Coordinates of C-alpha atoms in Angstrom, one line a residue:
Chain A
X18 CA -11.9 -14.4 69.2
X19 CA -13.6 -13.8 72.5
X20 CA -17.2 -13.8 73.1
X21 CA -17.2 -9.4 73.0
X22 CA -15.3 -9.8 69.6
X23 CA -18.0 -11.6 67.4
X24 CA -19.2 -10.3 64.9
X25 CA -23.2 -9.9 64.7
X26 CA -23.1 -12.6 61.4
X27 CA -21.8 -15.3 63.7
X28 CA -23.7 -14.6 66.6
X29 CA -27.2 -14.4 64.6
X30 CA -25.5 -17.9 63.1
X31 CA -25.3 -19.2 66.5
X32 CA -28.6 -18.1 67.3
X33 CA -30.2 -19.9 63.9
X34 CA -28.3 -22.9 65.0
X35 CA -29.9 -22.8 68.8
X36 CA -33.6 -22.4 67.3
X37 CA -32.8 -25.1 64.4
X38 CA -31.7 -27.9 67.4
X39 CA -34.6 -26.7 69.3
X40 CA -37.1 -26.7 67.0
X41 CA -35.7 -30.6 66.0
X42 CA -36.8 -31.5 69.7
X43 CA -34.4 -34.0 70.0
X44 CA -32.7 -32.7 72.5
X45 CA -33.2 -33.4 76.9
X46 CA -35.5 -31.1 78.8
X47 CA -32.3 -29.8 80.8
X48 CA -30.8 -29.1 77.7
X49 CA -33.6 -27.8 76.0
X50 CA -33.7 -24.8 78.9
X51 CA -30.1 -24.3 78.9
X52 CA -30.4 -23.5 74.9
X53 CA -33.3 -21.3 75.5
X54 CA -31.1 -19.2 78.0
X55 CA -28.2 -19.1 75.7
X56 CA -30.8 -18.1 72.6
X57 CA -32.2 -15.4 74.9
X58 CA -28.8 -14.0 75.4
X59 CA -27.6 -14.2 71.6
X60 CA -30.9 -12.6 70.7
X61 CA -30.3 -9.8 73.0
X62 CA -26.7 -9.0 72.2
X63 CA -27.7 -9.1 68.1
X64 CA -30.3 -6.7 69.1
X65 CA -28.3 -4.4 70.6
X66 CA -25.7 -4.3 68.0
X67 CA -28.7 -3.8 65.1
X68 CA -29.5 -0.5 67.6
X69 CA -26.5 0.2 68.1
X70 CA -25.8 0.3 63.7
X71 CA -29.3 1.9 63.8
X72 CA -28.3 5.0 65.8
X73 CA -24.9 5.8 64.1
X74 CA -26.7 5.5 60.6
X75 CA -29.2 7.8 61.9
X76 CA -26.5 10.1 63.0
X77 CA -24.6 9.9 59.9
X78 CA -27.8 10.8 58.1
X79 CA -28.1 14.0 60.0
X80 CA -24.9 14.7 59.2
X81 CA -25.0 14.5 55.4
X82 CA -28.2 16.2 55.0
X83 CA -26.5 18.9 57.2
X84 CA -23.2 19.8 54.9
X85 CA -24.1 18.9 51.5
X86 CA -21.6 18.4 48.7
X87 CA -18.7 20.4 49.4
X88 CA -17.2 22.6 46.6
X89 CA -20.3 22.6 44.9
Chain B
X21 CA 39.1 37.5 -19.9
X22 CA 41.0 35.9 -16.6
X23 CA 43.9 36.1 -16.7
X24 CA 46.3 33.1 -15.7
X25 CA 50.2 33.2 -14.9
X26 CA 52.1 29.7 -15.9
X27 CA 54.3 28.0 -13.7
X28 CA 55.6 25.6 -16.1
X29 CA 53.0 23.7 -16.9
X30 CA 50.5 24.9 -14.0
X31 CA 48.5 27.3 -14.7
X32 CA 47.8 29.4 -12.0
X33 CA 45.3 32.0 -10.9
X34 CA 45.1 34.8 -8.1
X35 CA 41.8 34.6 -5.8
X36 CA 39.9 38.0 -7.8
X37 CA 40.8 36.2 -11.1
X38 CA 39.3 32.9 -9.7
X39 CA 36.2 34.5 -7.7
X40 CA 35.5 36.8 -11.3
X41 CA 35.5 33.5 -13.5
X42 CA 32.9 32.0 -10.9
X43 CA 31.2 35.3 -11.3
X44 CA 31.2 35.2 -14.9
X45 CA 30.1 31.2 -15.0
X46 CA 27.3 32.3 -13.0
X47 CA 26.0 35.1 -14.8
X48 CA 25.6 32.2 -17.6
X49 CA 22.7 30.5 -15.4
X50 CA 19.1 31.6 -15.9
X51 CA 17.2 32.2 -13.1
X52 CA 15.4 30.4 -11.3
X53 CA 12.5 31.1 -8.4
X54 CA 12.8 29.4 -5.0
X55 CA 10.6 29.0 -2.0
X56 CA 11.1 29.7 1.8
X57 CA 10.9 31.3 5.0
X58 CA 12.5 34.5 5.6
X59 CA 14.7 34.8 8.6
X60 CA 17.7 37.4 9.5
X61 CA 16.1 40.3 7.4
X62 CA 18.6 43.0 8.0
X63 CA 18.3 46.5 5.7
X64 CA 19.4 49.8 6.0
X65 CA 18.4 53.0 4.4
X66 CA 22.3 53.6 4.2
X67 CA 22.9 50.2 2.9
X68 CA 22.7 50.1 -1.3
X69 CA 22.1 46.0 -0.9
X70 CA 19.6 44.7 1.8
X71 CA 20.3 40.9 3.3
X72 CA 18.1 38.1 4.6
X73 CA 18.3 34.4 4.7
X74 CA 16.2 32.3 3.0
X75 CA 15.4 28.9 4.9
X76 CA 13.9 25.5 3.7
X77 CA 11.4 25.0 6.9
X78 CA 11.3 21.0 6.8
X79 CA 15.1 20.2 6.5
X80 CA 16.6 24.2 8.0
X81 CA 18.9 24.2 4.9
X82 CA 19.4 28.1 4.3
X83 CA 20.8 30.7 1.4
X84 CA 21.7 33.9 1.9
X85 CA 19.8 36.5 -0.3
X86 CA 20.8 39.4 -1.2
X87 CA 18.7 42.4 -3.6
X88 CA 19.3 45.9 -4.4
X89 CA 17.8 47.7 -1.5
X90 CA 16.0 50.1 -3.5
X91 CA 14.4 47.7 -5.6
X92 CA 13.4 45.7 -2.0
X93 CA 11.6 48.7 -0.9
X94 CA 9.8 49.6 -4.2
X95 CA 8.1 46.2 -3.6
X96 CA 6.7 47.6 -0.2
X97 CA 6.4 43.5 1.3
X98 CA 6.9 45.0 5.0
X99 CA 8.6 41.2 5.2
X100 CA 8.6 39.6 9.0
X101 CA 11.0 37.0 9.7
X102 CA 9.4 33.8 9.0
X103 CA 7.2 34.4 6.5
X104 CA 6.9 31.7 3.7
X105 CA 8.1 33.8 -0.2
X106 CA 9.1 32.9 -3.7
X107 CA 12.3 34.8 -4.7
X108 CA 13.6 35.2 -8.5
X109 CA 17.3 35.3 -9.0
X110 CA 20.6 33.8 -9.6
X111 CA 23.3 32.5 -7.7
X112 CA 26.0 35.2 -7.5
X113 CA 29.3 35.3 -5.8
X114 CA 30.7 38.0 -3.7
X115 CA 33.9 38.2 -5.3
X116 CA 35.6 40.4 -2.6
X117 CA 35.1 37.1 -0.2
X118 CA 34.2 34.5 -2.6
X119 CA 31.0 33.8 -0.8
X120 CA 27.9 32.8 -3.1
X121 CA 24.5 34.5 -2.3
X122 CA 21.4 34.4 -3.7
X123 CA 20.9 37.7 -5.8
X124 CA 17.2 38.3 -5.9
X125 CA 15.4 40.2 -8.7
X126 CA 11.7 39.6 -7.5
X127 CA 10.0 38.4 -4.1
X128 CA 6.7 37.3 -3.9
X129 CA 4.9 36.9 -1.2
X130 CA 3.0 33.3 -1.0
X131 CA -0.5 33.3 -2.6
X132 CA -3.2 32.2 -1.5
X133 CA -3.7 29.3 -3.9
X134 CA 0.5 28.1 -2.9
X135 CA -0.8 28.2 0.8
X136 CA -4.5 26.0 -0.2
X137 CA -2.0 23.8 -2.5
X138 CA 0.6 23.7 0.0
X139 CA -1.8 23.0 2.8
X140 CA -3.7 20.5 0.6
X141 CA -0.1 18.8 -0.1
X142 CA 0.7 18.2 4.1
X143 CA -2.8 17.1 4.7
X144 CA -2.2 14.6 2.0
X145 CA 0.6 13.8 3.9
X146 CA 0.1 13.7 7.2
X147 CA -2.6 11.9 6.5
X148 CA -1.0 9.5 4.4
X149 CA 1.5 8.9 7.5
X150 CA -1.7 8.6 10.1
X151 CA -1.5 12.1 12.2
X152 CA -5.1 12.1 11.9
X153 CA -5.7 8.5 12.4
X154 CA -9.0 8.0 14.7
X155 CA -7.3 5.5 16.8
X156 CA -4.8 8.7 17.6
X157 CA -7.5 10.4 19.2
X158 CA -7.5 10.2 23.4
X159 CA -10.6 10.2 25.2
X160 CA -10.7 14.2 27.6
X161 CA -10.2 13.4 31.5
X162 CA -14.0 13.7 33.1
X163 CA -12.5 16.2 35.8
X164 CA -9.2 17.8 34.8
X165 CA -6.6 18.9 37.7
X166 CA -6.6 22.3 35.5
X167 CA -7.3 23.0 31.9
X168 CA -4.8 24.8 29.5
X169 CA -6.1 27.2 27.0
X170 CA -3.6 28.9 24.3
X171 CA -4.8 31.7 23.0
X172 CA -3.4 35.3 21.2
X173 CA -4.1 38.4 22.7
X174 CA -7.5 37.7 20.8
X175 CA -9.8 38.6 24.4
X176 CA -12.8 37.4 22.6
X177 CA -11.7 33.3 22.0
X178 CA -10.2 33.4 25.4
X179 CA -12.9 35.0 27.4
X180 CA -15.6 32.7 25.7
X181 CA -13.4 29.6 26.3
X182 CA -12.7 31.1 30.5
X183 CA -16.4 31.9 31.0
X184 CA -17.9 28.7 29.6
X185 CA -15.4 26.5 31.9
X186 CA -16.4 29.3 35.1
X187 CA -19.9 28.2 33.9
X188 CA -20.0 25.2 34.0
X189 CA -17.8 24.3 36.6
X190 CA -17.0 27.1 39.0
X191 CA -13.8 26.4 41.0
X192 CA -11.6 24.7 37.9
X193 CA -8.4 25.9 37.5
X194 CA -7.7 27.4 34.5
X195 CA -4.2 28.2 33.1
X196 CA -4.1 30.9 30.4
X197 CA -0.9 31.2 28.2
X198 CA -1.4 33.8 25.6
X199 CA 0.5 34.0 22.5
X200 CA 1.5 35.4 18.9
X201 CA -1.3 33.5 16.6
X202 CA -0.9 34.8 13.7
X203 CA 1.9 36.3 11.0
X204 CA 5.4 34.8 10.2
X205 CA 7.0 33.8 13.6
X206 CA 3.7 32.5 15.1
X207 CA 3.7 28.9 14.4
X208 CA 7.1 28.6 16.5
X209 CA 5.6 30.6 19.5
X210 CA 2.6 28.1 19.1
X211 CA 4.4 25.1 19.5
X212 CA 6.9 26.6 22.2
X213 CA 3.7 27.8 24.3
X214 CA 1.8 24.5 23.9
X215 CA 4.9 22.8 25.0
X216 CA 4.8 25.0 28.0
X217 CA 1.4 24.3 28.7
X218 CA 1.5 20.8 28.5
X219 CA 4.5 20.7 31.1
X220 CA 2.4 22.5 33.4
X221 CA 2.0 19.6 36.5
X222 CA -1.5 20.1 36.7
X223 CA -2.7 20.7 33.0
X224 CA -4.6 17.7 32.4
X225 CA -6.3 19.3 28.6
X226 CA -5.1 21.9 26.8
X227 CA -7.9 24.1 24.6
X228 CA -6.7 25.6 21.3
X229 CA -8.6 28.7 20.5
X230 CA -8.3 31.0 18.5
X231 CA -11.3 32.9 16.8
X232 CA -12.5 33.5 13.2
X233 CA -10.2 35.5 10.4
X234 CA -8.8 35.5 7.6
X235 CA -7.2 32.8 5.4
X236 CA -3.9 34.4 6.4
X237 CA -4.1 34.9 9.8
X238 CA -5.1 30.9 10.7
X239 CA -2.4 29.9 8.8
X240 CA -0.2 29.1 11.4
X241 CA -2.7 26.6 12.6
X242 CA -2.2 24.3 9.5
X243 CA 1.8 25.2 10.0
X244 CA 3.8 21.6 9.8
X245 CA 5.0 22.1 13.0
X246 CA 2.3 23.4 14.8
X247 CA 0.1 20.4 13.0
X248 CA 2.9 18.0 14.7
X249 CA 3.3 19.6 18.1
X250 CA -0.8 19.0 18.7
X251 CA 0.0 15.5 18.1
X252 CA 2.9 15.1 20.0
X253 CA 1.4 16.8 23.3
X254 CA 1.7 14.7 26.1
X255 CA -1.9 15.7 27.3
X256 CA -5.2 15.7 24.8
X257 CA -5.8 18.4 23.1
X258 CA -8.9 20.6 22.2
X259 CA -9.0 22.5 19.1
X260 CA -11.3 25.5 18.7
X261 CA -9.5 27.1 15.9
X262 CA -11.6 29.7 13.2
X263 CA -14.9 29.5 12.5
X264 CA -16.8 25.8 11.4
X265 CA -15.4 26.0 7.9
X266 CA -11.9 27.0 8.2
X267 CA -10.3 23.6 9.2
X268 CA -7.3 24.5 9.7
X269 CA -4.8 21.2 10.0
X270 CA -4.8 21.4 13.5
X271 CA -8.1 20.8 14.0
X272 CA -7.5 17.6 12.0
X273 CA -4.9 16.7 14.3
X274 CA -6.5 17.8 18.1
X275 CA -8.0 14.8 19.9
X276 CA -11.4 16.7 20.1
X277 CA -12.2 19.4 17.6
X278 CA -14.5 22.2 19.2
X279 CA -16.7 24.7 16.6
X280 CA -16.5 27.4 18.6
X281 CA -14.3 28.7 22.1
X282 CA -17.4 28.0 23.9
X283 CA -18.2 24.1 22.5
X284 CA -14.7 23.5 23.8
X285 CA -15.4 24.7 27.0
X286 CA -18.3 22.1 27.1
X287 CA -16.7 19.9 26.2
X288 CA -13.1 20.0 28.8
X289 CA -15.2 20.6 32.2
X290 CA -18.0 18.5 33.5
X291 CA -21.2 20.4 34.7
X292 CA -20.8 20.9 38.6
X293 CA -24.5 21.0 39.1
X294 CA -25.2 17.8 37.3
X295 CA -22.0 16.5 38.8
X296 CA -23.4 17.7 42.6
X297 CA -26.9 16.1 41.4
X298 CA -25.4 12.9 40.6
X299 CA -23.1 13.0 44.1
X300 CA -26.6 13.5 45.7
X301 CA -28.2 10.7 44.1
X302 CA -25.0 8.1 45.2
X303 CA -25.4 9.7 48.0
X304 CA -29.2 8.9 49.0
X305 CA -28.6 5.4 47.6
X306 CA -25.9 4.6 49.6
X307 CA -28.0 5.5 52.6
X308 CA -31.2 3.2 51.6
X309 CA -29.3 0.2 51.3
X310 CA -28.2 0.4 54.7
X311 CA -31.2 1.5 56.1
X312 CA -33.0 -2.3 53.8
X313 CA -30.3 -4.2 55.6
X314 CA -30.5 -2.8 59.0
X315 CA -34.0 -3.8 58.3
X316 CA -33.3 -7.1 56.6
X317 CA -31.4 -7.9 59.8
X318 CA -33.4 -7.0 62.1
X319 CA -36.9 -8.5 60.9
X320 CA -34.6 -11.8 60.5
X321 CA -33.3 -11.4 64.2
X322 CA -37.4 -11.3 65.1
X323 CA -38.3 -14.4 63.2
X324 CA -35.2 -16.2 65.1
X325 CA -36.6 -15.0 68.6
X326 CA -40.1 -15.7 67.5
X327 CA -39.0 -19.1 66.9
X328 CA -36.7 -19.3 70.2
X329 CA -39.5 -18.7 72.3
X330 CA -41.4 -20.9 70.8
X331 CA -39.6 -23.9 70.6
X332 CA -39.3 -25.1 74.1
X333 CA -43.3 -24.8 74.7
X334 CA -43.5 -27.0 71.3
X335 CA -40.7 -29.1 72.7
X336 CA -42.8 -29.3 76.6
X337 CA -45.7 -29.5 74.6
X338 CA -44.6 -32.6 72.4
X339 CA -42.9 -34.7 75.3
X340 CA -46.2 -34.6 77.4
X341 CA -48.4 -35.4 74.1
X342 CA -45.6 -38.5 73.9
X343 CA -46.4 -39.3 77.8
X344 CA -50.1 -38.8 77.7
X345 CA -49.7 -41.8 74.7
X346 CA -47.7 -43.7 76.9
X347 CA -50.3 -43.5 79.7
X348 CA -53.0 -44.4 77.2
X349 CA -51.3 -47.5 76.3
X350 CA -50.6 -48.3 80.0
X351 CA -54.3 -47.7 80.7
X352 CA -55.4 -50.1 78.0
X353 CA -53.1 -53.0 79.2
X354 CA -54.6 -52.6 83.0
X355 CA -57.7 -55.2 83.8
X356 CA -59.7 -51.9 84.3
X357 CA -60.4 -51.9 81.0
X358 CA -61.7 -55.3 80.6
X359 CA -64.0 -55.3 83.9
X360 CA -65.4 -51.7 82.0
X361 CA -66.7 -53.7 79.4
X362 CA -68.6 -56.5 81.6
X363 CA -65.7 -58.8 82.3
X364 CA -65.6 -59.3 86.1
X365 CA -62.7 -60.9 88.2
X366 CA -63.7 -63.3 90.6
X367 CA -60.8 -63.9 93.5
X368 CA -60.4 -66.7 95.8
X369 CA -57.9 -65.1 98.6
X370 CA -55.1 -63.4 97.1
X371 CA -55.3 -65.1 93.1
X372 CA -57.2 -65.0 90.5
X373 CA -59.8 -68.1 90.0
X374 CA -59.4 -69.3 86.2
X375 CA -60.1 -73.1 86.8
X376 CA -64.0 -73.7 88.4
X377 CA -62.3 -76.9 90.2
X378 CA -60.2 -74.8 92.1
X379 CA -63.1 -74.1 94.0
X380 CA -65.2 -75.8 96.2
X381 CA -69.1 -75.5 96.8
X382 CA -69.8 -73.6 99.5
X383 CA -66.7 -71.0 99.6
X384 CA -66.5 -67.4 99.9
X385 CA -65.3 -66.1 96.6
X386 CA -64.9 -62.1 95.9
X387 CA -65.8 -60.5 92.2
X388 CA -64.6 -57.5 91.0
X389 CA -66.7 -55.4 88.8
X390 CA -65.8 -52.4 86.9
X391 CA -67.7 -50.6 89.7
X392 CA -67.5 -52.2 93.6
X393 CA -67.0 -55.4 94.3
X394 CA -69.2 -58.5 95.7
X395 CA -68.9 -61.0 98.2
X396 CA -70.6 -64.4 96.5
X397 CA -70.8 -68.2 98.3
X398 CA -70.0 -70.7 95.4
X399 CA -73.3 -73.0 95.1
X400 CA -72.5 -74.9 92.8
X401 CA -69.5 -75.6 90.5
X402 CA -69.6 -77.4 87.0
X403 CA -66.0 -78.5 85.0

């Protein structure tokens, strides 16, 4: 699975792992900057593909309201 | 009074002497009624003897019946093929062809206490043999391909049973096989036409219906085989036969029995508004649970960030806190400290003076204070 081809569950796991080793504090400065990069990134990718699921409910909505139940 | 030629010892009749001692053995039995359906009626006002076949419907054993034609039309029966009588007679043989007929002095058309008796007597039976069991009984599709609806030419039971389907749900196809509902001949049209029906490739129900009348005319509907035919279908049936009281036996027998046309009309189509309604409802559900876990998502994906952008500040924050300690610690080991509270350091050159003999009256020695320093001569030193 390539980095395009995960799914928004295991990127937002990623992402809670990132904050968990963080927030433990354990980790070297370096490394500690490197993770917030990569957190950064993950967070902005999850949030694109929430807008992304945002918009085409929205469109779907519209669409629905639009024909109503056909036959009827 | 037959005559017999000997052969020797054989005695030996000709066929009119044998057919006319038949005839006169015959004559010697008293008659008797019997009971079934007439079928092959055939008369003719040139005819002095009028014919029909009289047939046992349950096993389709059959006697020819014959009766004077005059006498037949004096009893002005306007008989139909297939209609249940009792005939009076004898058994009589055609001597001309040796063939033995029924010779019928009176025909009586069923009553109605035979028919209640007689219908009492197969409901009793069928019963008995579980045609009318409850665990029989099939549960209606919710949404039928098409519905099936048997009726006569009666326009008002079929046009209550099509308008309260149209009613209720609008686009259902409905397939309408009319038939002969009532007299002798009906109950095999019924059971032919339900048949037909039933093989229909999209019939999913079929509706009985048939509206009020007489005693008479709903007796097909508690006919044997009609009764049988209901059970047999291959698809559920629906019987709105006569009026509440009537129960005919194929009420007792349909999968769902309907009081009138129109309650089995209700009762075979589901109603397309509350149907839409209930769509609608799915519908708008479907939609709010994505929209909560677009939003369940999203207000975890700000708590992660939150915490993201937090964490390396805590993480800066608690490694200086951890180096500010460790500069404490290294401020409380330095001599600083001491001199602050009134220890001094006195130097002779480069060291430390810890042992007064060290030193010798008269030298330079310099103290350290917590603030500046001195230049002292030693005046005086003591062990």
């Amino acid at each position: 699975v390539t980095e395009a081809e995960r799914s928004f569950e295991e990127l937002q796991r990623e992402l809670e792992e990132v904050v968990g080793r963080l927030e433990r504090g354990d980790v070297p400065v370096d490394e500690a900057i490197r993770l917030w990069q990569r957190g950064e990134e993950l967070y902005r990718r999850c949030a694109a593909m929430l807008e992304a699921a945002a918009g085409r409910v929205e469109e779907l909505a519209a669409e629905t309201r639009d024909s109503g139940v056909p036959g009827m | 009074m037959v005559e017999a030629t000997l052969h020797g010892d054989r005695k030996v009749y000709s066929v009119s002497a044998f057919n006319e001692g038949i005839a006169v053995w015959l004559r010697r039995l008293p008659d008797v009624w019997i009971e079934g359906e007439v079928t092959e009626l055939r008369r003719n006002d040139a005819w002095a003897t009028m014919f029909f076949t009289l047939k046992d419907p349950t096993t389709g054993a059959s006697l020819g019946v014959t009766m004077a034609r005059r006498r037949f039309d004096a009893l002005e029966l306007h008989l139909v093929d297939g209609e249940k009588v009792q005939v009076q007679g004898r058994a009589e043989v055609y001597e001309v062809k040796g063939e033995l007929a029924f010779r019928a002095g009176a025909i009586e058309r069923l009553g109605l206490g035979d028919h209640l008796a007689g219908i009492e007597r197969l409901k009793r039976a069928l019963a008995a043999a579980g045609l009318f069991a409850a665990e029989r009984k099939r549960p209606l599709p919710r949404l039928p391909r098409a519905v099936g609806v048997l009726t006569g030419a009666d326009a008002a039971a079929r046009g209550d049973v099509v308008m309260g389907i149209r009613a209720r749900y609008p686009p259902m196809h409905i397939v309408v096989a009319e038939t002969r509902v009532q007299g002798a001949g009906a109950p095999v049209r019924i059971v032919a036409t339900l048949a037909a029906l039933a093989a229909h490739p999209d019939v999913d129900v079929v509706v009985i219906a048939r509206g009020g009348g007489s005693f008479e005319d709903l007796l097909p509907f508690s006919d044997e085989r009609v009764v049988r035919a209901v059970v047999a279908c291959p698809v559920p049936v629906v019987s709105a036969v006569g009026h509440e009281q009537d129960t005919p036996l194929c009420d007792l027998a349909a999968d769902v029995r309907a009081s009138t046309p129109s309650a089995a009309a209700r009762l075979v189509v589901p109603d397309a508004a509350e149907l839409g309604v209930a769509l609608e409802r799915s519908r708008a559900g479907l939609e709010r649970t994505v929209r909560r876990l677009l939003t369940r998502d999203r207000e975890r994906l700000e708590r992660h960030v939150e915490r993201l952008r937090a964490a390396p500040q805590l993480l800066l924050e608690r490694r200086r806190a951890t180096l500010d300690r460790a500069g404490a610690r290294l401020q409380a080991l330095s001599p600083r400290a001491t001199l602050e509270r009134g220890y001094a350091i006195v130097r002779l050159g480069e060291s430390a003076v810890r042992d007064a003999a060290a030193v010798s009256t008269g030298a330079l020695v310099d103290i350290e204070l917590a603030v500046g320093a001195l230049a002292a001569r030693v005046e005086e030193t003591r062990p």
